[in-house]
Tab-separated table of C-alpha atoms and ligand atoms in Angstrom:
chain	number	residue	atom	x	y	z
A	744	MET	CA	-8.299	10.909	29.877
A	745	ALA	CA	-11.762	9.897	31.006
A	746	GLN	CA	-12.980	6.421	30.157
A	747	LEU	CA	-16.574	6.878	29.017
A	748	ALA	CA	-18.928	4.593	27.157
A	749	ALA	CA	-18.013	4.033	23.519
A	750	ASN	CA	-19.046	6.892	21.213
A	751	SER	CA	-20.348	9.125	23.996
A	752	PRO	CA	-19.011	12.664	23.679
A	753	ILE	CA	-16.492	13.892	26.284
A	754	SER	CA	-17.517	17.378	27.229
A	755	TYR	CA	-14.006	18.760	27.715
A	756	SER	CA	-12.308	16.936	24.820
A	757	ALA	CA	-12.591	17.495	21.085
A	758	LEU	CA	-12.576	13.729	20.680
A	759	ASP	CA	-15.120	11.062	21.551
A	760	ALA	CA	-14.242	8.161	23.834
A	761	HIS	CA	-14.234	5.426	21.212
A	762	HIS	CA	-10.557	4.489	20.837
A	763	ALA	CA	-9.353	8.041	21.437
A	764	PRO	CA	-5.554	8.312	20.987
A	765	SER	CA	-4.367	7.043	24.354
A	766	GLU	CA	-2.496	9.250	26.805
A	767	GLU	CA	-0.009	6.435	27.329
A	768	LEU	CA	0.887	6.329	23.619
A	769	ILE	CA	0.993	10.135	23.305
A	770	ASP	CA	3.261	10.525	26.330
A	771	LYS	CA	5.858	8.153	24.893
A	772	CYS	CA	6.956	11.019	22.639
A	773	VAL	CA	9.781	12.864	24.387
A	774	HIS	CA	9.950	15.586	21.711
A	775	CYS	CA	13.547	14.737	20.773
A	776	GLY	CA	12.984	15.486	17.073
A	777	PHE	CA	14.986	12.511	15.713
A	778	CYS	CA	12.020	11.747	13.447
A	779	LEU	CA	11.952	15.168	11.778
A	780	PRO	CA	14.495	14.594	8.970
A	781	THR	CA	12.715	11.441	7.771
A	782	CYS	CA	9.230	12.978	7.730
A	783	PRO	CA	8.332	13.846	4.115
A	784	THR	CA	5.960	16.687	4.997
A	785	TYR	CA	8.421	18.275	7.410
A	786	SER	CA	11.111	17.980	4.764
A	787	LEU	CA	8.810	19.769	2.266
A	788	TRP	CA	7.583	22.627	4.472
A	789	LYS	CA	9.750	22.788	7.618
A	790	GLU	CA	6.543	23.351	9.591
A	791	GLU	CA	6.511	21.910	13.125
A	792	MET	CA	2.799	21.049	12.949
A	793	ASP	CA	3.540	18.999	9.820
A	794	SER	CA	6.117	16.881	11.634
A	795	PRO	CA	5.435	13.711	13.682
A	796	ARG	CA	6.292	15.549	16.901
A	797	GLY	CA	3.955	18.421	16.026
A	798	ARG	CA	1.101	16.115	15.077
A	799	ILE	CA	1.442	14.146	18.303
A	800	TYR	CA	1.322	17.434	20.210
A	801	LEU	CA	-1.843	18.409	18.326
A	802	MET	CA	-3.391	15.056	19.280
A	803	LYS	CA	-2.525	15.702	22.913
A	804	LEU	CA	-4.080	19.176	22.848
A	805	ALA	CA	-7.246	17.870	21.156
A	806	ALA	CA	-7.548	14.967	23.613
A	807	GLU	CA	-7.207	17.388	26.542
A	808	GLY	CA	-9.791	19.747	25.060
A	809	GLN	CA	-7.290	22.587	24.667
A	810	ILE	CA	-7.952	22.906	20.924
A	811	PRO	CA	-11.060	22.105	18.883
A	812	LEU	CA	-11.210	19.502	16.148
A	813	ASP	CA	-11.268	22.252	13.536
A	814	HIS	CA	-9.950	22.933	10.049
A	815	THR	CA	-6.375	23.630	11.244
A	816	PHE	CA	-6.179	20.387	13.219
A	817	VAL	CA	-7.651	18.346	10.361
A	818	HIS	CA	-5.399	20.059	7.811
A	819	HIS	CA	-2.179	18.989	9.600
A	820	ILE	CA	-3.436	15.462	10.258
A	821	ASP	CA	-4.617	15.119	6.633
A	822	ASN	CA	-1.176	16.240	5.429
A	823	CYS	CA	0.399	13.174	7.044
A	824	LEU	CA	1.119	10.444	4.491
A	825	GLY	CA	0.907	7.661	7.066
A	826	CYS	CA	4.274	6.463	5.731
A	827	MET	CA	5.495	5.475	9.239
A	828	ALA	CA	9.048	6.664	8.528
A	829	CYS	CA	8.823	8.348	11.942
A	830	MET	CA	8.391	4.958	13.616
A	831	THR	CA	11.610	3.655	12.074
A	832	ALA	CA	13.466	6.788	13.201
A	833	CYS	CA	12.001	7.054	16.708
A	834	PRO	CA	14.333	5.861	19.507
A	835	SER	CA	11.489	5.932	22.061
A	836	GLY	CA	9.292	3.403	20.275
A	837	VAL	CA	6.380	5.776	19.683
A	838	GLN	CA	3.558	3.820	18.022
A	839	TYR	CA	2.580	6.515	15.586
A	840	ASP	CA	0.567	4.072	13.445
A	841	LYS	CA	-1.943	3.531	16.264
A	842	LEU	CA	-2.056	7.248	17.042
A	843	ILE	CA	-2.718	8.404	13.478
A	844	GLU	CA	-5.284	5.677	12.762
A	845	THR	CA	-7.358	6.466	15.840
A	846	THR	CA	-7.058	10.215	15.232
A	847	ARG	CA	-8.220	9.809	11.645
A	848	SER	CA	-11.251	7.810	12.688
A	849	GLN	CA	-12.045	10.515	15.264
A	850	ILE	CA	-11.979	13.064	12.435
A	851	GLN	CA	-14.245	10.941	10.233
A	852	ARG	CA	-16.777	10.633	13.064
A	853	ASN	CA	-16.624	14.134	14.492
A	854	TYR	CA	-15.655	16.566	11.739
A	855	ASP	CA	-17.736	17.740	8.813
A	856	ARG	CA	-15.524	17.914	5.735
A	857	GLY	CA	-18.122	19.804	3.720
A	858	ILE	CA	-19.969	18.710	0.600
A	859	GLY	CA	-17.095	18.736	-1.938
A	860	ALA	CA	-14.410	16.911	0.054
A	861	GLY	CA	-16.967	14.510	1.541
A	862	LEU	CA	-18.306	13.625	-1.905
A	863	LEU	CA	-14.808	13.062	-3.299
A	864	ARG	CA	-13.997	10.604	-0.536
A	865	ARG	CA	-17.320	8.804	-0.938
A	866	MET	CA	-16.678	8.440	-4.678
A	867	MET	CA	-13.175	7.075	-4.117
A	868	PHE	CA	-14.394	4.531	-1.592
A	869	ALA	CA	-17.271	3.562	-3.876
A	870	PHE	CA	-14.678	2.417	-6.451
A	871	LEU	CA	-11.300	1.575	-4.915
A	872	PRO	CA	-12.246	-1.362	-2.658
A	873	GLN	CA	-14.563	-2.862	-5.296
A	874	PRO	CA	-12.755	-4.923	-7.967
A	875	ASP	CA	-15.969	-5.319	-10.021
A	876	ARG	CA	-16.391	-1.551	-10.230
A	877	LEU	CA	-12.673	-1.089	-10.930
A	878	ARG	CA	-13.100	-3.527	-13.832
A	879	LEU	CA	-15.729	-1.191	-15.331
A	880	LEU	CA	-13.188	1.614	-14.993
A	881	LEU	CA	-10.578	-0.582	-16.693
A	882	GLY	CA	-12.951	-1.065	-19.651
A	883	ALA	CA	-13.428	2.701	-19.962
A	884	MET	CA	-9.632	3.196	-19.670
A	885	ARG	CA	-9.044	0.776	-22.539
A	886	VAL	CA	-11.360	2.754	-24.810
A	887	TYR	CA	-9.795	6.054	-23.665
A	888	GLN	CA	-6.239	4.840	-24.259
A	889	HIS	CA	-6.664	2.691	-27.386
A	890	SER	CA	-8.951	5.086	-29.297
A	891	GLY	CA	-6.248	7.768	-29.251
A	892	LEU	CA	-8.440	9.973	-27.040
A	893	GLN	CA	-5.842	9.985	-24.243
A	894	SER	CA	-3.045	11.410	-26.373
A	895	LEU	CA	-5.474	13.951	-27.884
A	896	VAL	CA	-6.646	15.058	-24.422
A	897	ARG	CA	-3.087	15.302	-23.120
A	898	ARG	CA	-1.898	17.294	-26.128
A	899	SER	CA	-4.893	19.658	-26.172
A	900	GLY	CA	-4.295	21.035	-22.666
A	901	VAL	CA	-7.980	20.496	-21.776
A	902	LEU	CA	-6.865	18.654	-18.623
A	903	ARG	CA	-5.841	21.972	-17.114
A	904	LEU	CA	-9.520	22.988	-17.064
A	905	LEU	CA	-10.650	19.915	-15.125
A	906	PRO	CA	-10.843	19.661	-11.297
A	907	GLN	CA	-7.576	18.652	-9.590
A	908	PRO	CA	-8.741	15.158	-8.472
A	909	VAL	CA	-9.681	14.281	-12.071
A	910	ARG	CA	-6.254	15.442	-13.267
A	911	ALA	CA	-4.620	13.346	-10.535
A	912	VAL	CA	-6.523	10.210	-11.588
A	913	GLU	CA	-5.652	10.804	-15.245
A	914	ALA	CA	-1.959	11.272	-14.437
A	915	LEU	CA	-1.812	8.057	-12.391
A	916	MET	CA	-3.624	5.926	-14.971
A	917	PRO	CA	-1.480	2.926	-15.922
A	918	ALA	CA	-1.510	1.343	-19.402
A	919	ALA	CA	-4.681	-0.802	-19.326
A	920	ALA	CA	-3.572	-4.427	-18.933
A	921	ASN	CA	-5.458	-7.575	-19.865
A	922	ASP	CA	-7.816	-8.674	-17.143
A	923	PHE	CA	-8.148	-12.342	-16.208
A	924	ARG	CA	-9.088	-14.435	-13.221
A	925	LEU	CA	-6.710	-16.856	-11.554
A	926	PRO	CA	-7.860	-20.403	-10.756
A	927	ASP	CA	-9.150	-21.140	-7.236
A	928	ARG	CA	-6.308	-23.527	-6.561
A	929	VAL	CA	-2.840	-24.101	-8.064
A	930	GLN	CA	-0.848	-27.209	-7.220
A	931	ALA	CA	2.751	-27.076	-5.983
A	932	ARG	CA	5.485	-28.216	-8.361
A	933	GLY	CA	7.159	-31.272	-6.950
A	934	GLU	CA	6.865	-32.119	-3.277
A	935	ARG	CA	4.682	-29.626	-1.411
A	936	ARG	CA	6.523	-27.424	1.093
A	937	ARG	CA	3.703	-25.054	2.108
A	938	ARG	CA	-0.022	-24.582	1.588
A	939	VAL	CA	-0.654	-20.876	1.246
A	940	GLY	CA	-3.590	-18.547	0.652
A	941	LEU	CA	-3.102	-15.618	-1.729
A	942	LEU	CA	-4.655	-12.198	-1.248
A	943	LEU	CA	-5.476	-10.741	-4.662
A	944	GLY	CA	-5.806	-7.075	-3.609
A	945	CYS	CA	-8.398	-4.729	-5.155
A	946	VAL	CA	-6.142	-2.485	-7.252
A	947	GLN	CA	-3.582	-5.251	-7.795
A	948	GLN	CA	-6.001	-7.799	-9.271
A	949	VAL	CA	-7.470	-5.321	-11.745
A	950	PHE	CA	-4.592	-3.061	-12.779
A	951	PHE	CA	-1.657	-5.427	-12.095
A	952	ALA	CA	-3.179	-8.854	-12.770
A	953	GLU	CA	0.189	-9.985	-14.154
A	954	VAL	CA	1.759	-9.395	-10.705
A	955	ASN	CA	-0.654	-11.885	-9.148
A	956	ALA	CA	0.033	-14.313	-12.003
A	957	ALA	CA	3.791	-13.975	-11.427
A	958	THR	CA	3.314	-14.465	-7.666
A	959	THR	CA	1.309	-17.640	-8.281
A	960	ARG	CA	3.891	-19.066	-10.687
A	961	VAL	CA	6.795	-18.359	-8.327
A	962	LEU	CA	4.988	-19.850	-5.329
A	963	ALA	CA	4.111	-23.002	-7.281
A	964	ALA	CA	7.670	-23.322	-8.614
A	965	GLU	CA	8.942	-23.061	-5.033
A	966	GLY	CA	6.753	-25.946	-3.879
A	967	CYS	CA	3.712	-24.077	-2.522
A	968	GLU	CA	0.140	-25.136	-3.133
A	969	ILE	CA	-1.891	-21.968	-3.575
A	970	VAL	CA	-5.474	-21.453	-2.452
A	971	ILE	CA	-7.196	-18.342	-3.812
A	972	PRO	CA	-10.559	-17.896	-2.033
A	973	ARG	CA	-13.088	-16.707	-4.584
A	974	ASP	CA	-15.092	-14.759	-2.003
A	975	GLN	CA	-12.187	-12.701	-0.671
A	976	GLY	CA	-12.840	-8.983	-0.923
A	977	CYS	CA	-10.963	-5.860	0.020
A	978	CYS	CA	-8.686	-6.251	3.060
A	979	GLY	CA	-9.784	-2.814	4.344
A	980	ALA	CA	-6.338	-1.172	4.200
A	981	LEU	CA	-7.398	1.943	2.302
A	982	MET	CA	-10.311	2.540	4.673
A	983	LEU	CA	-8.206	1.891	7.754
A	984	HIS	CA	-5.544	4.363	6.646
A	985	SER	CA	-8.248	6.950	5.898
A	986	GLY	CA	-10.105	6.733	9.203
A	987	GLU	CA	-13.095	4.753	7.883
A	988	GLU	CA	-12.884	2.416	10.864
A	989	GLU	CA	-16.248	0.643	10.692
A	990	GLN	CA	-15.883	-0.195	7.020
A	991	ALA	CA	-12.269	-1.297	7.536
A	992	LEU	CA	-13.277	-3.670	10.342
A	993	ALA	CA	-16.139	-5.102	8.263
A	994	TYR	CA	-13.685	-5.860	5.454
A	995	ALA	CA	-11.201	-7.356	7.941
A	996	ARG	CA	-13.868	-9.747	9.292
A	997	ARG	CA	-14.867	-10.763	5.774
A	998	THR	CA	-11.229	-11.440	4.819
A	999	ILE	CA	-10.729	-13.628	7.901
A	1000	ASP	CA	-13.943	-15.561	7.101
A	1001	ALA	CA	-12.860	-16.140	3.494
A	1002	PHE	CA	-9.417	-17.491	4.365
A	1003	GLU	CA	-10.643	-19.583	7.302
A	1004	ARG	CA	-12.848	-21.642	4.974
A	1005	SER	CA	-9.750	-23.316	3.411
A	1006	PRO	CA	-7.125	-23.830	6.104
A	1007	VAL	CA	-3.660	-22.709	4.974
A	1008	ASP	CA	-0.235	-22.494	6.636
A	1009	LEU	CA	0.288	-18.878	5.596
A	1010	VAL	CA	-1.533	-16.020	3.875
A	1011	ILE	CA	0.682	-14.414	1.235
A	1012	ILE	CA	0.373	-10.763	0.273
A	1013	ASN	CA	2.157	-8.941	-2.546
A	1014	ALA	CA	0.843	-5.435	-1.782
A	1015	ALA	CA	2.672	-3.712	1.085
A	1016	GLY	CA	-0.295	-1.583	2.213
A	1017	CYS	CA	-2.583	-4.638	2.433
A	1018	GLY	CA	0.049	-6.669	4.282
A	1019	SER	CA	0.623	-4.044	6.954
A	1020	SER	CA	-3.125	-3.817	7.695
A	1021	MET	CA	-3.680	-7.567	7.722
A	1022	LYS	CA	-0.842	-8.002	10.200
A	1023	GLU	CA	-2.746	-5.528	12.399
A	1024	TYR	CA	-6.100	-7.368	12.395
A	1025	GLY	CA	-5.321	-8.912	15.777
A	1026	TYR	CA	-4.976	-5.461	17.293
A	1027	LEU	CA	-7.859	-3.896	15.380
A	1028	LEU	CA	-10.379	-6.577	16.342
A	1029	ARG	CA	-9.159	-6.970	19.919
A	1030	GLY	CA	-12.511	-5.768	21.287
A	1031	ASP	CA	-14.674	-8.086	19.192
A	1032	PRO	CA	-15.450	-11.270	21.151
A	1033	ASN	CA	-16.289	-13.191	17.959
A	1034	TYR	CA	-13.119	-12.252	16.148
A	1035	ALA	CA	-10.405	-11.243	18.641
A	1036	GLU	CA	-8.700	-14.666	18.845
A	1037	ARG	CA	-9.311	-15.537	15.209
A	1038	ALA	CA	-7.901	-12.184	14.082
A	1039	LYS	CA	-4.766	-12.722	16.172
A	1040	ALA	CA	-4.243	-16.164	14.628
A	1041	PHE	CA	-4.920	-14.794	11.157
A	1042	SER	CA	-2.431	-11.921	11.516
A	1043	ALA	CA	0.244	-14.349	12.690
A	1044	LYS	CA	-0.080	-16.197	9.370
A	1045	CYS	CA	0.312	-13.134	7.141
A	1046	ARG	CA	3.559	-12.782	5.189
A	1047	ASP	CA	4.749	-10.542	2.429
A	1048	ILE	CA	5.760	-12.664	-0.564
A	1049	SER	CA	9.397	-11.587	-0.086
A	1050	GLU	CA	9.355	-12.819	3.530
A	1051	LEU	CA	8.291	-16.313	2.498
A	1052	LEU	CA	10.770	-16.518	-0.405
A	1053	ALA	CA	13.635	-15.316	1.791
A	1054	GLU	CA	12.778	-18.047	4.292
A	1055	LEU	CA	12.531	-20.910	1.744
A	1056	GLU	CA	15.714	-22.411	0.306
A	1057	PRO	CA	15.283	-21.691	-3.456
A	1058	ARG	CA	14.246	-24.847	-5.295
A	1059	ALA	CA	13.532	-23.534	-8.795
A	1060	PRO	CA	16.768	-22.703	-10.649
A	1061	ARG	CA	17.224	-18.982	-11.365
A	1062	GLN	CA	18.405	-17.973	-14.849
A	1063	ALA	CA	20.622	-14.922	-15.324
A	1064	LEU	CA	18.992	-11.503	-15.677
A	1065	PRO	CA	21.872	-9.210	-16.641
A	1066	MET	CA	20.329	-5.892	-15.642
A	1067	LYS	CA	20.556	-3.056	-13.108
A	1068	VAL	CA	17.567	-2.715	-10.801
A	1069	ALA	CA	16.886	0.331	-8.636
A	1070	TYR	CA	14.953	-1.069	-5.686
A	1071	HIS	CA	12.374	1.275	-4.127
A	1072	ASP	CA	11.396	0.418	-0.546
A	1073	ALA	CA	7.619	0.792	-0.179
A	1074	CYS	CA	6.888	2.553	3.128
A	1075	HIS	CA	4.377	-0.052	4.243
A	1076	LEU	CA	7.025	-2.719	3.753
A	1077	GLN	CA	10.116	-0.985	5.129
A	1078	HIS	CA	8.570	1.094	7.916
A	1079	ALA	CA	5.226	-0.516	8.797
A	1080	GLN	CA	6.390	-4.156	8.446
A	1081	THR	CA	10.183	-3.666	8.826
A	1082	VAL	CA	10.703	-5.792	5.726
A	1083	ARG	CA	13.877	-4.440	4.135
A	1084	ALA	CA	16.418	-7.252	3.913
A	1085	GLN	CA	14.084	-9.901	2.447
A	1086	PRO	CA	13.340	-8.310	-0.981
A	1087	ARG	CA	17.072	-7.650	-1.410
A	1088	LYS	CA	17.896	-11.248	-0.480
A	1089	VAL	CA	15.329	-12.545	-2.966
A	1090	LEU	CA	16.631	-10.296	-5.764
A	1091	GLY	CA	20.210	-11.193	-4.810
A	1092	GLN	CA	19.465	-14.837	-5.690
A	1093	ILE	CA	19.102	-13.883	-9.382
A	1094	PRO	CA	22.409	-14.317	-11.232
A	1095	GLN	CA	23.864	-11.205	-12.890
A	1096	LEU	CA	21.167	-8.908	-11.494
A	1097	ARG	CA	22.692	-5.818	-9.878
A	1098	ILE	CA	20.715	-4.131	-7.118
A	1099	LEU	CA	21.099	-0.353	-7.018
A	1100	GLU	CA	20.417	1.582	-3.814
A	1101	PRO	CA	18.947	5.060	-4.486
A	1102	GLY	CA	19.510	7.897	-2.009
A	1103	GLU	CA	16.794	8.950	0.474
A	1104	SER	CA	15.441	5.398	0.485
A	1105	ALA	CA	13.485	6.012	3.722
A	1106	LEU	CA	11.483	8.831	2.112
A	1107	CYS	CA	7.945	8.186	0.838
A	1108	CYS	CA	7.288	8.408	-2.936
A	1109	GLY	CA	4.036	10.290	-2.247
A	1110	SER	CA	1.651	7.470	-3.127
A	1111	ALA	CA	0.347	6.628	0.379
A	1112	GLY	CA	-3.090	5.119	-0.276
A	1113	ILE	CA	-5.430	7.873	-1.475
A	1114	TYR	CA	-2.929	10.645	-0.646
A	1115	ASN	CA	-1.874	11.211	-4.268
A	1116	LEU	CA	-5.567	11.657	-5.168
A	1117	VAL	CA	-6.571	13.995	-2.343
A	1118	LYS	CA	-3.225	15.850	-2.038
A	1119	PRO	CA	-1.802	15.758	-5.580
A	1120	GLY	CA	0.442	18.806	-4.973
A	1121	PRO	CA	2.770	17.452	-2.257
A	1122	ALA	CA	2.369	13.913	-3.616
A	1123	GLY	CA	3.674	15.120	-6.992
A	1124	GLU	CA	6.619	16.944	-5.380
A	1125	LEU	CA	7.583	13.827	-3.430
A	1126	GLY	CA	7.112	11.680	-6.527
A	1127	ASP	CA	9.442	13.911	-8.574
A	1128	ARG	CA	12.050	13.855	-5.798
A	1129	LYS	CA	11.872	10.054	-5.592
A	1130	VAL	CA	12.162	9.678	-9.364
A	1131	ARG	CA	15.261	11.917	-9.379
A	1132	SER	CA	16.909	9.656	-6.748
A	1133	LEU	CA	16.009	6.524	-8.686
A	1134	LEU	CA	17.203	7.839	-12.051
A	1135	ALA	CA	20.466	9.054	-10.514
A	1136	THR	CA	21.441	5.376	-10.111
A	1137	GLU	CA	21.024	4.865	-13.900
A	1138	PRO	CA	18.823	1.765	-13.659
A	1139	ASP	CA	17.514	-0.460	-16.464
A	1140	VAL	CA	14.382	-1.048	-14.423
A	1141	VAL	CA	12.805	0.103	-11.132
A	1142	ALA	CA	11.317	-2.505	-8.776
A	1143	SER	CA	9.038	-2.189	-5.755
A	1144	GLY	CA	6.576	-4.265	-3.742
A	1145	ASN	CA	3.390	-2.196	-3.676
A	1146	PRO	CA	0.855	-1.374	-6.422
A	1147	GLY	CA	0.370	2.206	-5.158
A	1148	CYS	CA	4.116	2.847	-5.481
A	1149	LEU	CA	4.164	1.264	-8.954
A	1150	LEU	CA	1.439	3.674	-10.130
A	1151	GLN	CA	3.094	6.684	-8.502
A	1152	LEU	CA	6.558	5.873	-9.883
A	1153	GLN	CA	5.253	5.112	-13.385
A	1154	SER	CA	3.469	8.462	-13.380
A	1155	GLY	CA	6.543	10.328	-12.036
A	1156	LEU	CA	8.855	8.708	-14.587
A	1157	ARG	CA	6.430	9.563	-17.415
A	1158	ARG	CA	6.554	13.228	-16.358
A	1159	THR	CA	10.326	13.260	-16.851
A	1160	GLY	CA	10.054	11.589	-20.255
A	1161	SER	CA	11.911	8.534	-18.933
A	1162	THR	CA	11.133	5.138	-20.456
A	1163	VAL	CA	12.607	3.148	-17.550
A	1164	PRO	CA	9.948	0.518	-16.723
A	1165	VAL	CA	8.612	-0.123	-13.218
A	1166	VAL	CA	7.944	-3.711	-12.139
A	1167	HIS	CA	6.930	-5.544	-9.000
A	1168	THR	CA	9.867	-7.356	-7.356
A	1169	ILE	CA	8.153	-10.715	-7.884
A	1170	GLN	CA	8.078	-10.159	-11.649
A	1171	LEU	CA	11.881	-10.209	-11.702
A	1172	VAL	CA	11.960	-13.493	-9.762
A	1173	ASP	CA	9.327	-14.934	-12.103
A	1174	ALA	CA	11.224	-13.818	-15.230
A	1175	SER	CA	14.412	-15.381	-13.859
A	1176	ILE	CA	12.746	-18.720	-13.057
A	1177	ARG	CA	11.105	-18.822	-16.489
A	1178	GLY	CA	14.322	-17.795	-18.253
A	1179	LEU	CA	12.640	-14.829	-19.963
A	1180	PRO	CA	14.901	-12.457	-21.889
A	1181	VAL	CA	15.662	-9.090	-20.283
A	1182	GLU	CA	13.937	-7.362	-23.213
A	1183	SER	CA	10.584	-8.812	-22.192
A	1184	LEU	CA	10.830	-6.953	-18.861
A	1185	LEU	CA	11.835	-3.747	-20.521
A	1186	ARG	CA	8.581	-3.661	-22.491
A	1187	ASN	CA	6.601	-1.493	-20.047
A	1188	GLY	CA	7.324	-3.907	-17.237
A	1189	ARG	CA	4.795	-6.398	-18.605
A	1190	PRO	CA	6.696	-9.629	-19.353
A	1191	ALA	CA	5.528	-11.616	-22.374
A	1192	GLY	CA	3.145	-14.450	-21.495
A	1193	GLY	CA	2.456	-13.004	-18.086
A	1194	GLN	CA	-1.091	-12.049	-18.830
A	1195	SER	CA	-3.051	-15.222	-19.387
A	1196	PRO	CA	-4.380	-17.904	-17.072
A	1197	ALA	CA	-2.583	-20.487	-19.255
A	1198	ALA	CA	0.719	-18.831	-18.404
A	1199	VAL	CA	-0.086	-19.227	-14.719
A	1200	THR	CA	-0.711	-22.956	-14.810
A	1201	SER	CA	1.644	-23.944	-17.630
A	1202	ILE	CA	4.559	-24.379	-15.269
A	1203	THR	CA	2.672	-26.279	-12.597
B	11	LIG	S1	3.712	8.984	9.061
B	11	LIG	FE1	5.185	9.895	7.599
B	11	LIG	S2	4.249	11.864	7.020
B	11	LIG	FE2	3.185	11.166	8.860
B	11	LIG	S3	4.269	12.138	10.552
B	11	LIG	FE3	5.227	10.116	10.287
B	11	LIG	S4	6.954	10.465	8.883
B	11	LIG	FE4	5.620	12.294	8.768
B	12	LIG	S1	11.627	10.615	17.421
B	12	LIG	FE1	9.925	9.718	18.610
B	12	LIG	S2	10.121	10.613	20.665
B	12	LIG	FE2	11.388	11.864	19.306
B	12	LIG	S3	10.013	13.534	18.637
B	12	LIG	FE3	9.843	11.938	17.100
B	12	LIG	S4	8.090	10.701	17.760
B	12	LIG	FE4	8.704	11.938	19.531
């Protein structure tokens, strides 16, 4: 592949030279097909071009100029959920994450999606990485849900007349929670063991504020002082996974700046998609002389909350939670970060809590960033399949470590008429430390007292 100046078009390739998928990475694929059974899109359609092997071959053909960057190419790349199950399965160590990210940014730069699809993406990115705008949406959701309009709309069948993306948003809408802001700093209980920064996450801080509150309480109870930079913004994960490279890098730089202002030992993340991107900052900003070293140091400090808790000897006593929990591995934890044992270890420290292991645990639930908004059909099929596996274990509650999965699973369970609640893993740890009754978790997965700033600091 020719090495030309950044962004200059290569005459014989469909791709430009700015971070084109590298020949070295592409050629690591030996076409063995071990990844095929774990690929959700291949398992849905049995179509070679919708498998990891097929997509890598398409990338090769596009890079060599043998095929154009046209609708067919984009269609198969867009179908990929970016779940990274293929990386876990691959015996040759193919770095599919780097391949798909660079290919997606090539598409965003060099392919015209047309007015409709382009507008939909612009609208999503105008809202999703902006907590202040999401808060406006939360206000509208409250009115929609509490006025009775939602049940009227759902009963009337009018939703069927609306465009598919609107129906997808409506179906994913969680019960509007109370919104509150956490303090800038929370002291450790007892002797301090770590000083950590906490990423709030865009969707998490607005739609799952109680998850951040629970995270803060658990960290404090385990002897961590928590710093929550007020000026932190989006970490850029959604943009990175969608090929919006420039925006993603701008958000990455801003996140590094915000956390550098208050030195911490570790940066703690409770959203799997955010964590996987932040651990990649070092790689993503490798070409930026002002950030390359800082990004590497920053990424080395990033930990999922379950990684830190699994590493610390528990200090806060755990009370019994006699319940059965079906644990759902979020793809960006299990595949992208290879964090599988830690959440189980953390849950295993709760007396009388039984962890259930659903079948097909490597398979994506269909959430995958904006995938369930732009591809609601396959996302819904995967969601239904996942829900069937989870319910087959007969759980009292479902737990996972990613807000996108929580929304997708809540929506899938609602479709079946199931009332099994979905919670973040940390909410179970929090409930156990606080000695909350099991019933409080079974109320829509929103434990009592979890939704006020007072509840955050009362234990510190
Ligand atoms: S990332 Fe997931 S959907 Fe995409 S090719 Fe790999 S296994 Fe298939
Ligand atoms: S398992 Fe790895 S080497 Fe084999 S086809 Fe899949 S990506 Fe290629």
